[in-house]
Coordinates of C-alpha atoms and ligand atoms in Angstrom, one line a residue:
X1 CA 13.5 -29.8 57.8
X2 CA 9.8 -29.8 57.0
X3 CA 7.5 -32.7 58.0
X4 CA 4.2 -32.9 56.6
X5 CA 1.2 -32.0 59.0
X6 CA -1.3 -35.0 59.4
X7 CA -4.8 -34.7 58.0
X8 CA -7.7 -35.8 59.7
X9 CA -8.4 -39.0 57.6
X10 CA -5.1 -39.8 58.9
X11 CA -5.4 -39.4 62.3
X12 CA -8.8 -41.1 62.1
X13 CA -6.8 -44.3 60.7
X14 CA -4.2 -44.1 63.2
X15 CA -6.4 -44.4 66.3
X16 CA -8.5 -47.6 64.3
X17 CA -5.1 -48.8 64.1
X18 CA -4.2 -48.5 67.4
X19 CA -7.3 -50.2 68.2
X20 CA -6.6 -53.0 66.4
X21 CA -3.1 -53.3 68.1
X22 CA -4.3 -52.7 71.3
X23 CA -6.4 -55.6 71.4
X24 CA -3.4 -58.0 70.9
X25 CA -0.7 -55.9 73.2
X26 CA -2.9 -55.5 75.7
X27 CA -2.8 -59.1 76.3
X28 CA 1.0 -59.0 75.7
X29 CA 3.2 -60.5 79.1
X30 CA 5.9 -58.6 81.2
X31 CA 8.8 -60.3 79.8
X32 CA 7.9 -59.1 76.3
X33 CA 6.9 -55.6 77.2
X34 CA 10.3 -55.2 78.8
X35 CA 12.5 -57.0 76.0
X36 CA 10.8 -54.1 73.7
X37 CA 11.4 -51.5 76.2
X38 CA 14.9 -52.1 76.8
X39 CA 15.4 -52.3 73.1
X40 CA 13.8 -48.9 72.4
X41 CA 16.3 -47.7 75.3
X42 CA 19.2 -49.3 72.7
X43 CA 18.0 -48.0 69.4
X44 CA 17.9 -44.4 71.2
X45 CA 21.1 -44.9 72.1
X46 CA 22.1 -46.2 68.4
X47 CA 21.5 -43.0 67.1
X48 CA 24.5 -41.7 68.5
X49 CA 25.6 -38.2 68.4
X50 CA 23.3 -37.5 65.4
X51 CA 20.4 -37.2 68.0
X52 CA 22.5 -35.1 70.1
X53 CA 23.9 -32.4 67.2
X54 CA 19.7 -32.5 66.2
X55 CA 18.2 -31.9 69.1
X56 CA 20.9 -29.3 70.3
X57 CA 20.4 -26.9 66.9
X58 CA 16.5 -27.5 67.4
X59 CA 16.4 -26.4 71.1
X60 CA 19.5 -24.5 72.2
X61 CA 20.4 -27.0 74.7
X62 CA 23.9 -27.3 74.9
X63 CA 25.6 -31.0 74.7
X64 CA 25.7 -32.0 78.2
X65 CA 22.1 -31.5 78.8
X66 CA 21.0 -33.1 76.0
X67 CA 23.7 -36.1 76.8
X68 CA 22.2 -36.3 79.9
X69 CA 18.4 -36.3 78.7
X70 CA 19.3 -39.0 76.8
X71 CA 20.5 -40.9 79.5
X72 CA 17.3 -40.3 81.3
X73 CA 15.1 -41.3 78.3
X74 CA 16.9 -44.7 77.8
X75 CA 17.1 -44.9 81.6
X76 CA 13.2 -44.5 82.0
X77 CA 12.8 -47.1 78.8
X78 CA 14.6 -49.7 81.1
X79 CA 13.0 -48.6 84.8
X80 CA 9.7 -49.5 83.3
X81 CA 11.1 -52.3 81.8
X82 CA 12.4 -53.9 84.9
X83 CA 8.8 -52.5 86.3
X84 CA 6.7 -54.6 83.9
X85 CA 9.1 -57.8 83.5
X86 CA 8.9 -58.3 87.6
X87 CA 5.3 -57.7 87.4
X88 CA 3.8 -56.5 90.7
X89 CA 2.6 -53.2 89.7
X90 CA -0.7 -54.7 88.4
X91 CA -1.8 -54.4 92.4
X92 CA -3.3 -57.6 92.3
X93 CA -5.4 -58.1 95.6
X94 CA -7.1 -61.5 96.6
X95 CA -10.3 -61.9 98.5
X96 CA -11.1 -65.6 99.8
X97 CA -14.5 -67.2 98.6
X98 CA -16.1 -67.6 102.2
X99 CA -18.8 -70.0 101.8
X100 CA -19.5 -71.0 104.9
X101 CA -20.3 -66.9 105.8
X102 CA -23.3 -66.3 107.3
X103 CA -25.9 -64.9 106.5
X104 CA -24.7 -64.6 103.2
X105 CA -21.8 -66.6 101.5
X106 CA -18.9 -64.3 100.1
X107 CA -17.7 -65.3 96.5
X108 CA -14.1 -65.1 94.9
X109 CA -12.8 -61.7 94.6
X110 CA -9.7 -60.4 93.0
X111 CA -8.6 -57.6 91.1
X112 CA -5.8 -56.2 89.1
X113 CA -4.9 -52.8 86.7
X114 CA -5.6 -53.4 83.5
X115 CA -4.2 -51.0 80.4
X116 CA -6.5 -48.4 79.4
X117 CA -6.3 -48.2 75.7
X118 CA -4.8 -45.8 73.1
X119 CA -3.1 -42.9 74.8
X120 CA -2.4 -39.6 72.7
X121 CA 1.4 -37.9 74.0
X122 CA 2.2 -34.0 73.7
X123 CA 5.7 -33.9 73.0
X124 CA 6.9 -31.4 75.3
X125 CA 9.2 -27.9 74.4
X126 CA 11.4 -28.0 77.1
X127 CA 12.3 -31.8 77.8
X128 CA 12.8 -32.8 73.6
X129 CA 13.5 -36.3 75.0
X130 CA 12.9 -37.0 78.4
X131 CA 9.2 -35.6 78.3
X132 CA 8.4 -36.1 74.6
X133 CA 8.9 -39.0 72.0
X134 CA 10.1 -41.7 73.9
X135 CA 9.8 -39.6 77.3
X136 CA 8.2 -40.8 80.4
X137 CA 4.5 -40.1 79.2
X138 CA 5.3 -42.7 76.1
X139 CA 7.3 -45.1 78.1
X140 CA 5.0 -45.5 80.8
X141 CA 2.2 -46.0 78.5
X142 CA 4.0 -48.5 76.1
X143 CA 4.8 -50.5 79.9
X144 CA 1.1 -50.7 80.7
X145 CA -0.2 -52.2 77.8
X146 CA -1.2 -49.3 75.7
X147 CA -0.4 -48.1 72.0
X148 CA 0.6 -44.5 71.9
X149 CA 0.5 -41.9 69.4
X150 CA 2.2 -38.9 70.0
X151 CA 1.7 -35.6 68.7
X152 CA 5.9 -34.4 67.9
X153 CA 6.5 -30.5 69.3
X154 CA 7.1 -28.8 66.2
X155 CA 10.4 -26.6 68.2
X156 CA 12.2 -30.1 67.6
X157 CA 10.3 -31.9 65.0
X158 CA 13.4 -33.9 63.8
X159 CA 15.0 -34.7 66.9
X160 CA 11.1 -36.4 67.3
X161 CA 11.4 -38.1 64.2
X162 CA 14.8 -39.4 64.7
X163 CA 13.4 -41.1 68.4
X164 CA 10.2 -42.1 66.8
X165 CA 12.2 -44.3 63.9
X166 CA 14.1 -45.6 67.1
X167 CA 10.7 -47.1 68.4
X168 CA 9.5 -47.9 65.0
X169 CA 13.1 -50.3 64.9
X170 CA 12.5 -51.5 68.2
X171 CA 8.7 -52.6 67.0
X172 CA 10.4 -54.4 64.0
X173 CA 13.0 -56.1 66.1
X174 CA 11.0 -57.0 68.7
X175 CA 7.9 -58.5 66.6
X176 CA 5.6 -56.1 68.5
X177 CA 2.0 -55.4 66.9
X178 CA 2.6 -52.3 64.5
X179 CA 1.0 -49.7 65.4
X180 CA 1.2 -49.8 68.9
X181 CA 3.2 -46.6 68.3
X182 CA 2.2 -43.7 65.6
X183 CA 3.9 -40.7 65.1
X184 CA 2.6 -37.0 63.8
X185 CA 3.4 -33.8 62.8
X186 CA 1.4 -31.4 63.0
X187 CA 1.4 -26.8 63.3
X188 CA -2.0 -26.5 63.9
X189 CA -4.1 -27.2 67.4
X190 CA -6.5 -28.8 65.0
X191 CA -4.1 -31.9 64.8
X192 CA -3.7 -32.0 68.6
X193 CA -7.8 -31.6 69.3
X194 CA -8.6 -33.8 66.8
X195 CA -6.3 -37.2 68.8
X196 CA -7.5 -35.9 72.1
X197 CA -11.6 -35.6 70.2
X198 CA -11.0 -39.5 68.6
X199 CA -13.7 -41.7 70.1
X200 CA -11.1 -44.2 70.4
X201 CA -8.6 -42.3 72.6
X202 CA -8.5 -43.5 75.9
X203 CA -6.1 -41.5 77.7
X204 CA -3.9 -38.2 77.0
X205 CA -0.5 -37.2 78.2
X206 CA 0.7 -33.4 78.1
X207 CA 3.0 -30.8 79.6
X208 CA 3.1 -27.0 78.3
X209 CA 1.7 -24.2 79.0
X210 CA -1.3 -23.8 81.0
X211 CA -3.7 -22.5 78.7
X212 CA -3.0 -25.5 76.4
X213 CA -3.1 -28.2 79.2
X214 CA -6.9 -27.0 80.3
X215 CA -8.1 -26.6 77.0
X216 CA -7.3 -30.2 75.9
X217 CA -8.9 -31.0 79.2
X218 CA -11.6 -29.1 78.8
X219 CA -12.1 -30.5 75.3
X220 CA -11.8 -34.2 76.9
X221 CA -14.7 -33.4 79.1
X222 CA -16.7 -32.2 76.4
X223 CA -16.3 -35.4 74.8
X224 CA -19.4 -37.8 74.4
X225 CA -17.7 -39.9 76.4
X226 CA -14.9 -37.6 78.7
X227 CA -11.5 -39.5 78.9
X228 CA -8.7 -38.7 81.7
X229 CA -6.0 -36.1 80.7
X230 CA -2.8 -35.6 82.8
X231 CA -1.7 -32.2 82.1
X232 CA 1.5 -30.9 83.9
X233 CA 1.0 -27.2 83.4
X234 CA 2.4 -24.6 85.8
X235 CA 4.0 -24.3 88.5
X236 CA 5.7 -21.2 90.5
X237 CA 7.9 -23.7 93.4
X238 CA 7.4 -21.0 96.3
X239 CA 10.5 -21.3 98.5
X240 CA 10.1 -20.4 102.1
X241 CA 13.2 -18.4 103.7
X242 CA 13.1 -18.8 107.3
X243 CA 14.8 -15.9 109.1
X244 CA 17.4 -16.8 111.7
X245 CA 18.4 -19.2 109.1
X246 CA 18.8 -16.9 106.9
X247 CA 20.6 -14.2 108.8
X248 CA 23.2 -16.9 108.6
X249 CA 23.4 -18.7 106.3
X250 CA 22.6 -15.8 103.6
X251 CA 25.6 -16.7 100.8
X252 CA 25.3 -20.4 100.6
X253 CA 21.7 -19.9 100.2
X254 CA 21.7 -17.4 97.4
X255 CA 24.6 -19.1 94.8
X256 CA 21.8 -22.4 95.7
X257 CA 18.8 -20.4 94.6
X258 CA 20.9 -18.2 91.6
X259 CA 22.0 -21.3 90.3
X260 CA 18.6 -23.5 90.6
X261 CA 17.1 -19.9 89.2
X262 CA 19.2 -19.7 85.9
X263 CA 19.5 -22.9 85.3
X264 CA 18.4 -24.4 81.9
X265 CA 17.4 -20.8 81.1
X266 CA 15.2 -21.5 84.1
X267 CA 12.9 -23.3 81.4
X268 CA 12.0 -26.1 83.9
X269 CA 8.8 -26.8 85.4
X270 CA 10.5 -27.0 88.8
X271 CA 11.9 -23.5 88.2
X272 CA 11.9 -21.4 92.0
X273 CA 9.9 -18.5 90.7
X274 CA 8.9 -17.5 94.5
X275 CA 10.7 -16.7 97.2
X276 CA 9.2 -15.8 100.7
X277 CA 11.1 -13.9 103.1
X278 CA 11.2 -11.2 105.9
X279 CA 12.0 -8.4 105.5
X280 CA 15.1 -7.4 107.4
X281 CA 18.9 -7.8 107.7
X282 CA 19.3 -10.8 106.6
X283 CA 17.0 -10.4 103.6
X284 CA 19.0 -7.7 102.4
X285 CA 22.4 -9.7 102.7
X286 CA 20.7 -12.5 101.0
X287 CA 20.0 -10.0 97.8
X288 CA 23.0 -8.6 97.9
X289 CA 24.8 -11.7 97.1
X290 CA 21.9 -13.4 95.1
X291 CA 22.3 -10.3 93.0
X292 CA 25.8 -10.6 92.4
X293 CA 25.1 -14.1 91.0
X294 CA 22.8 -13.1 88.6
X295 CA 24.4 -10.2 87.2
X296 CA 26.9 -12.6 86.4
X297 CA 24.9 -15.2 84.5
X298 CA 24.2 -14.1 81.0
X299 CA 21.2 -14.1 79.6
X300 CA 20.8 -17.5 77.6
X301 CA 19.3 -18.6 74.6
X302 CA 15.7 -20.1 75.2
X303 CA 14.0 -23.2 73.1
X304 CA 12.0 -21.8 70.7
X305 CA 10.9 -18.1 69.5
X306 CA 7.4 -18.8 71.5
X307 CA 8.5 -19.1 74.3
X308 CA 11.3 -16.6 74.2
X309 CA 8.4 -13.9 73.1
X310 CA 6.4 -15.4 76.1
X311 CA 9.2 -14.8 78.8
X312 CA 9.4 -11.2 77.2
X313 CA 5.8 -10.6 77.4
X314 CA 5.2 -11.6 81.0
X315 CA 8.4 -10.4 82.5
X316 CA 7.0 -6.7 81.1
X317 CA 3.8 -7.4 82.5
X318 CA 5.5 -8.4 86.0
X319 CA 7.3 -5.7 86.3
X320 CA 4.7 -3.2 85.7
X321 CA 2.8 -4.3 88.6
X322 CA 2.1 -1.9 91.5
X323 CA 5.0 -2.2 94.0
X324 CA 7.4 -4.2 92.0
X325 CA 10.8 -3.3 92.7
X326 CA 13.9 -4.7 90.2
X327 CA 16.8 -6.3 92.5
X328 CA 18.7 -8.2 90.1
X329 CA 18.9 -8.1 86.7
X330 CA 21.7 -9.5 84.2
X331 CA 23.6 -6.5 83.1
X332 CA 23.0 -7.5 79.3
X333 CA 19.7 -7.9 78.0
X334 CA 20.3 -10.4 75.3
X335 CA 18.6 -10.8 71.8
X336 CA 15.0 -11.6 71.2
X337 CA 15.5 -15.3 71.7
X338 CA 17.5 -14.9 75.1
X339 CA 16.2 -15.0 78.7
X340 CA 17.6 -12.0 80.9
X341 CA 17.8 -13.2 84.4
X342 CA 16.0 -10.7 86.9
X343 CA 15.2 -11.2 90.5
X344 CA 12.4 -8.5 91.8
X345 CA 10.4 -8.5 94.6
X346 CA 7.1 -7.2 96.2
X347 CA 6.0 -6.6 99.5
X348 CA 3.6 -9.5 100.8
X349 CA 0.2 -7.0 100.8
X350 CA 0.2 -6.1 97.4
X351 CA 1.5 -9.4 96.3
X352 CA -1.5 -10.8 98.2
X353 CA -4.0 -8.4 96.8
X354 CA -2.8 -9.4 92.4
X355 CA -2.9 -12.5 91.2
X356 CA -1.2 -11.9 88.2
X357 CA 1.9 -11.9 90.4
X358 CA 1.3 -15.5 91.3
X359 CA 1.4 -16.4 87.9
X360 CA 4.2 -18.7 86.2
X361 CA 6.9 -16.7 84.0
X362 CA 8.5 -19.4 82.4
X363 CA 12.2 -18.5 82.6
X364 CA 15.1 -17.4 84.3
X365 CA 12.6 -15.0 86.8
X366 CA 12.0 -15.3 90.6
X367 CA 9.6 -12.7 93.0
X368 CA 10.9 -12.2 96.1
X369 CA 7.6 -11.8 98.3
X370 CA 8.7 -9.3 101.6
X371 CA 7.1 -10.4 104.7
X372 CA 6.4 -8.2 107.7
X373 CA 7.4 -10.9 110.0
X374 CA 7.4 -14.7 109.6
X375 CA 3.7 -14.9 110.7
X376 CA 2.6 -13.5 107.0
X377 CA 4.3 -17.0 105.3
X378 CA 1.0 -18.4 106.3
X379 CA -1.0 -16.3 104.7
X380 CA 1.4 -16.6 101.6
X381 CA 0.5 -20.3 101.9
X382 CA -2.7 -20.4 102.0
X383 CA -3.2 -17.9 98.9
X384 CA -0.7 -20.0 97.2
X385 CA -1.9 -21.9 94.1
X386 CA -1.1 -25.8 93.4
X387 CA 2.4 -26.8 93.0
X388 CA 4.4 -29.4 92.1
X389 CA 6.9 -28.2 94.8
X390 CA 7.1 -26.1 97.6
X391 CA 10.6 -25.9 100.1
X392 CA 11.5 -24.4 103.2
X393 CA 15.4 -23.3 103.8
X394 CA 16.0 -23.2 107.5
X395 CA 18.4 -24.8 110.1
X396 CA 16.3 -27.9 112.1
X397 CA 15.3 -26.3 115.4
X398 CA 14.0 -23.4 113.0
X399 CA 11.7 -25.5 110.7
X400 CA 10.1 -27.2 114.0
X401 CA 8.6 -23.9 114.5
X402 CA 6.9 -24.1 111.4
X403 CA 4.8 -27.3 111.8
X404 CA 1.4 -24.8 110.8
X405 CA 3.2 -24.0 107.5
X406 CA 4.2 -27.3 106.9
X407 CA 1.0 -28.5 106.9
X408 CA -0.6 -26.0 105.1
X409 CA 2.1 -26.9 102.1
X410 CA 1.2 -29.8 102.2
X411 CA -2.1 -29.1 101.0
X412 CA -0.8 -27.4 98.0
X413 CA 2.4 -29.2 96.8
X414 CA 3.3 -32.4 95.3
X415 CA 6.8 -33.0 96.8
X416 CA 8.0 -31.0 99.9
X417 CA 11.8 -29.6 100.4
X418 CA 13.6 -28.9 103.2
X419 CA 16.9 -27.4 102.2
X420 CA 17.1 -27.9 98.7
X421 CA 16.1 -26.1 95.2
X422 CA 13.2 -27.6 93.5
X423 CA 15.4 -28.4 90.1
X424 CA 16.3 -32.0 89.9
X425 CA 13.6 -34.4 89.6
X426 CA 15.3 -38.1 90.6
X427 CA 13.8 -41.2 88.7
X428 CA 12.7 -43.6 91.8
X429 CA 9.8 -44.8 93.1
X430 CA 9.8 -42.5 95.7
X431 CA 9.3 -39.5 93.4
X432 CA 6.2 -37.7 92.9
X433 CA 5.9 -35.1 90.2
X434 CA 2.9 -33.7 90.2
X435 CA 0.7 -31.6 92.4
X436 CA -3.0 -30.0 92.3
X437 CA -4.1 -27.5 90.0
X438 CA -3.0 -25.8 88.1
X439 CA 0.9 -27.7 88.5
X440 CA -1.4 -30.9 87.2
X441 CA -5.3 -31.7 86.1
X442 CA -5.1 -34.6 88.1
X443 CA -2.8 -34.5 91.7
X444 CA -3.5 -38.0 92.1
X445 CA -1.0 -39.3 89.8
X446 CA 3.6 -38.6 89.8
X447 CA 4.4 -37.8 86.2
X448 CA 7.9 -39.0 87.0
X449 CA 8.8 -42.7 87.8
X450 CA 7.2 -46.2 87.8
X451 CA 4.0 -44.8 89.8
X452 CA 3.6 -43.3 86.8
X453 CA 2.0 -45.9 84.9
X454 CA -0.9 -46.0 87.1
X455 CA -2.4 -43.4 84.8
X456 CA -2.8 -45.3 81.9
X457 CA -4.0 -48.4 84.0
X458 CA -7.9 -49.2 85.8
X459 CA -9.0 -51.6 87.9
X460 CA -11.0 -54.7 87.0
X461 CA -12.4 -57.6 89.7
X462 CA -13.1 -60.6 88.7
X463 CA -16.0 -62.5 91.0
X464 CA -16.3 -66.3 90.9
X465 CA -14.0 -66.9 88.0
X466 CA -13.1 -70.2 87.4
X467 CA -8.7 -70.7 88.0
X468 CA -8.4 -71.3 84.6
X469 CA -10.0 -67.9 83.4
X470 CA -8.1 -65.8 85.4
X471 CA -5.1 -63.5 83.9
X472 CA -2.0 -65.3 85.2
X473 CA -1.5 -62.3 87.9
X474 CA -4.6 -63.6 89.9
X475 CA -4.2 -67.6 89.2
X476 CA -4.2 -69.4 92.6
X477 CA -0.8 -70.6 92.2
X478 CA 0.8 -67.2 91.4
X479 CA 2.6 -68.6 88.1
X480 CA 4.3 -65.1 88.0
X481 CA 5.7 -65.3 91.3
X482 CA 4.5 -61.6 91.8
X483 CA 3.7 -59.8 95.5
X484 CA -0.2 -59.6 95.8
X485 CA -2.2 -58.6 98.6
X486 CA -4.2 -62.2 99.5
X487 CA -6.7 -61.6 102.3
X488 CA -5.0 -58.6 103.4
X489 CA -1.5 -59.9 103.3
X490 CA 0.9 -58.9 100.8
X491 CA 2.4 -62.7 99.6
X492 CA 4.0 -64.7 96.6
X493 CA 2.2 -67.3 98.0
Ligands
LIG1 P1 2.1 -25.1 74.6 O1 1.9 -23.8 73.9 O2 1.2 -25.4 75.7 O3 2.2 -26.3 73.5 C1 2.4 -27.7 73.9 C2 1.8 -28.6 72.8 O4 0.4 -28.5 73.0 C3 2.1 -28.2 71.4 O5 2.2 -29.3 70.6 C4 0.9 -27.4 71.0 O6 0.6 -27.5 69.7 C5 -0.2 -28.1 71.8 N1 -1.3 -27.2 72.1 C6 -1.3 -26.1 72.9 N2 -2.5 -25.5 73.1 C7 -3.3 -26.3 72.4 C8 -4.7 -26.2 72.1 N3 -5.5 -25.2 72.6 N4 -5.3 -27.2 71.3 C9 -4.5 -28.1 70.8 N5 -3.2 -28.2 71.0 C10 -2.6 -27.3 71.7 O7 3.5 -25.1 75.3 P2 5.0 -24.8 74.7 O8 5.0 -24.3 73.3 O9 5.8 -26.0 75.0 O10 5.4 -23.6 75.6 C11 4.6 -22.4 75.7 C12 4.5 -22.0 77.2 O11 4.2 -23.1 78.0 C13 5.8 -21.6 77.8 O12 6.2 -20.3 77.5 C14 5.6 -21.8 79.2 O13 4.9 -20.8 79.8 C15 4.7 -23.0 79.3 N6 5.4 -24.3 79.6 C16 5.3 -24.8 80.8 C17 6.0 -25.9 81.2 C18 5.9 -26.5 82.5 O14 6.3 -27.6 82.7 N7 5.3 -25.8 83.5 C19 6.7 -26.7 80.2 C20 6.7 -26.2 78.9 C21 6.1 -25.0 78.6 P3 1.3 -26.5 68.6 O15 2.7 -26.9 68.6 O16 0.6 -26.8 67.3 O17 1.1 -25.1 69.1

């Protein structure tokens, strides 16, 4: 199906519109932010297996995933909803007038988040629901008090569509301001620069490719006045093999890392697309067997023709690299729209000396890096870009050796493993999805979970206000029974 592609004077309309609805939703309580929410969640769900069938011919995805997307969209819909109808996330904090201080008197202090404005959404390729439409950039937005226009992925324009007349029902049913949610096509970056260039955009949400992320952030920084973008770009997930461990354990560990490998067509941010080892024994055991698993998996059919092309393209270019050696590769090479699942690997001085090995190939691809001896891993490390994750596989006593590379991966990562595959991103508060550059543009905020509202929220205090000027989360009396920090300790009082 062919949408139409917005024009400018639309766009330009759409963010004056969103203006005008911002000013009354803004203002909008919990309770009703969350009855809108959860009835988004049940309009996505009303669309029944015709949002399943759509998205699966648009993407490839086979039934399950997309089931189970679903499930996580309409799940996110009612996390923030339960996040926004309790209340506490605003952070409000309490300072005591002190009038009696000397030598100066203190006045009234308190301060809350507050929603930042219109926020323009990239749908993302590889999540059609759970990062695009309705995904958690949308949903976390719509929670804090901001309208949202999103800019639809055109490698599942109608599976967009389908979720974005969900919200425009749930907006109906709900009696929420109307445009608090716009919705455009759009094949040309023009569309996309134009929303993030609008004076009245306040905020952007996107996740792609790296080239795209930093030049709608560069483009938001060019602005007259720069607003916040939070990119989630690229990400490699280096995976530390420690040795002993691994002389052991070699077979569970590879049919863990084959399968978090190929999984999805390994089109997932959190894709393992580095491995660190030494080389010796227990190396080559653990290829052996990771090999057999890969030859096994057949090469699968990727989202969209772009990003099929761009898995062909830099799996050439990897493998042309000085020293790159081929360990695994599925015996079939599949069509132009498949990924072929290969597993080389380098040894650690000439992966140190090219950084074009440390780039992401966004697929069903891992490097093997070959260590001399387990004091190299450092070094690895520190050369190591941002990530969202990084993970260490190694029995207990054998990871308290490695306190030093611990802490150096800490530096670099978002969420730390210790025996576990980087794939699988839970939903909790605990969660942080995100990581410095160039996994993120901004490693101070999760993409994933109800932290992750904080990026379309900012701080305001309010000094001296009379009681009855104060949003209800600062009243004295706490008439929304929220937790607030009150001269340093957290109360509902
Ligand atoms: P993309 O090319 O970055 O596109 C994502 C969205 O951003 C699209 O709507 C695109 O518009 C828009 N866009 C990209 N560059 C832009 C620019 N300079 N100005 C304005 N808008 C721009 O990502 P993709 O199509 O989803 O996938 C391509 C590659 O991104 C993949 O092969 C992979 O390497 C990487 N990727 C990484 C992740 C991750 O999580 N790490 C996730 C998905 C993709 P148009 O549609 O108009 O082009």
């Amino acid at each position: 199906m062919n949408f139409k592609d917005a024009t400018l004077p639309e766009i330009d309309a759409a963010l004056r519109e969103a203006h005008i609805a911002y000013l009354s939703y803004k203002n909008l309580g919990g309770k009703k932010k969350g009855e809108f929410l959860r009835t988004i969640a049940d309009e996505i769900g009303a669309l029944g297996n015709t949002l399943i069938q759509t998205a699966m011919r648009e993407t490839n995805l086979p039934e399950a995933r997309v089931i189970s997307e679903r499930g996580r969209t309409t799940g996110h819909c009612r996390m923030f909803a339960q996040l926004v109808e309790e209340g506490s996330w605003v952070e409000a904090r309490i300072d005591s007038a002190q009038p009696n201080r000397t030598p100066l008197p203190r006045a009234d202090l308190r301060k809350m988040l507050v929603p930042i404005g219109p926020v323009v959404v990239f749908g993302a390729a590889n999540f059609p629901l759970a990062y695009s439409t309705a995904g958690g950039d949308t949903a976390a937005a719509l929670a804090a008090g901001c309208p949202v226009i999103v800019k639809a992925h055109p490698a599942h324009a109608e599976t967009s569509e389908l979720v974005a007349e969900a919200i425009k029902k749930a907006i109906s049913k709900t009696k929420m301001p109307q445009n608090i949610f716009q919705h455009f096509h759009g094949k040309s970056f023009e569309i996309g620069q134009a929303l993030v260039k609008h004076p009245l955009t306040k905020a952007v949400g996107f996740t792609g490719s790296l080239a795209g992320g930093k030049a709608l952030f560069d483009l938001a920084n060019q602005r007259p006045e720069p607003i916040p973008v939070f990119a989630e770009m690229s990400s490699i997930n280096p995976v530390y093999l420690l040795p002993e461990s691994l002389g052991r354990n070699y077979d569970k560990t590879a049919l863990m890392l084959a399968s978090s490998i190929t999984q999805g067509v390994g089109q997932f941010c959190t894709n393992p697309g580095l491995m660190i080892a030494v080389d010796d024994d227990g190396l080559k055991q653990y290829i052996k067997k990771l090999s057999e698993e890969i030859l096994k998996t057949p090469a699968g059919t990727m989202l969209h023709q772009g990003i099929a092309n761009n898995y062909h393209k830099r799996l050439a270019e990897s493998l042309a690299q000085k020293g790159i050696t081929i360990e695994a590769q599925a015996t079939d090479a599949g069509s132009t729209m498949q990924g072929r699942p290969t597993v080389v690997s380098v040894a650690a001085k000439d992966f140190l000396k090219n950084p074009i090995l440390a780039e992401e190939v966004f697929g069903p691809f891992s490097l093997i890096v070959k260590c001399e001896d387990v004091s190299e891993f450092n070094s690895i490390a520190v050369h190591q870009h941002g990530q969202l994750t990084s993970s260490i596989i190694g029995e207990e006593p054998e990871v308290k050796k490695h306190q030093n590379l611990l802490n150096l991966l800490k530096e670099k990562a978002g969420r730390l493993i210790i025996n576990g595959v980087p794939t699988g991103v839970e939903v909790v508060p605990s969660q942080n999805h995100g990581g410095p550059y160039p996994a993120t543009t901004d490693s101070r905020f999760t993409a994933v979970g109800p932290d992750s509202i904080k990026r379309f929220a900012r701080p305001v205090s309010f000094q001296n206000f009379p009681d009855a000027l104060l949003p209800d989360e600062l009243k004295e009396q706490n008439p929304l029974n929220i937790w607030r920090m009150r001269d340093f300790e957290w109360t509902k009082k």
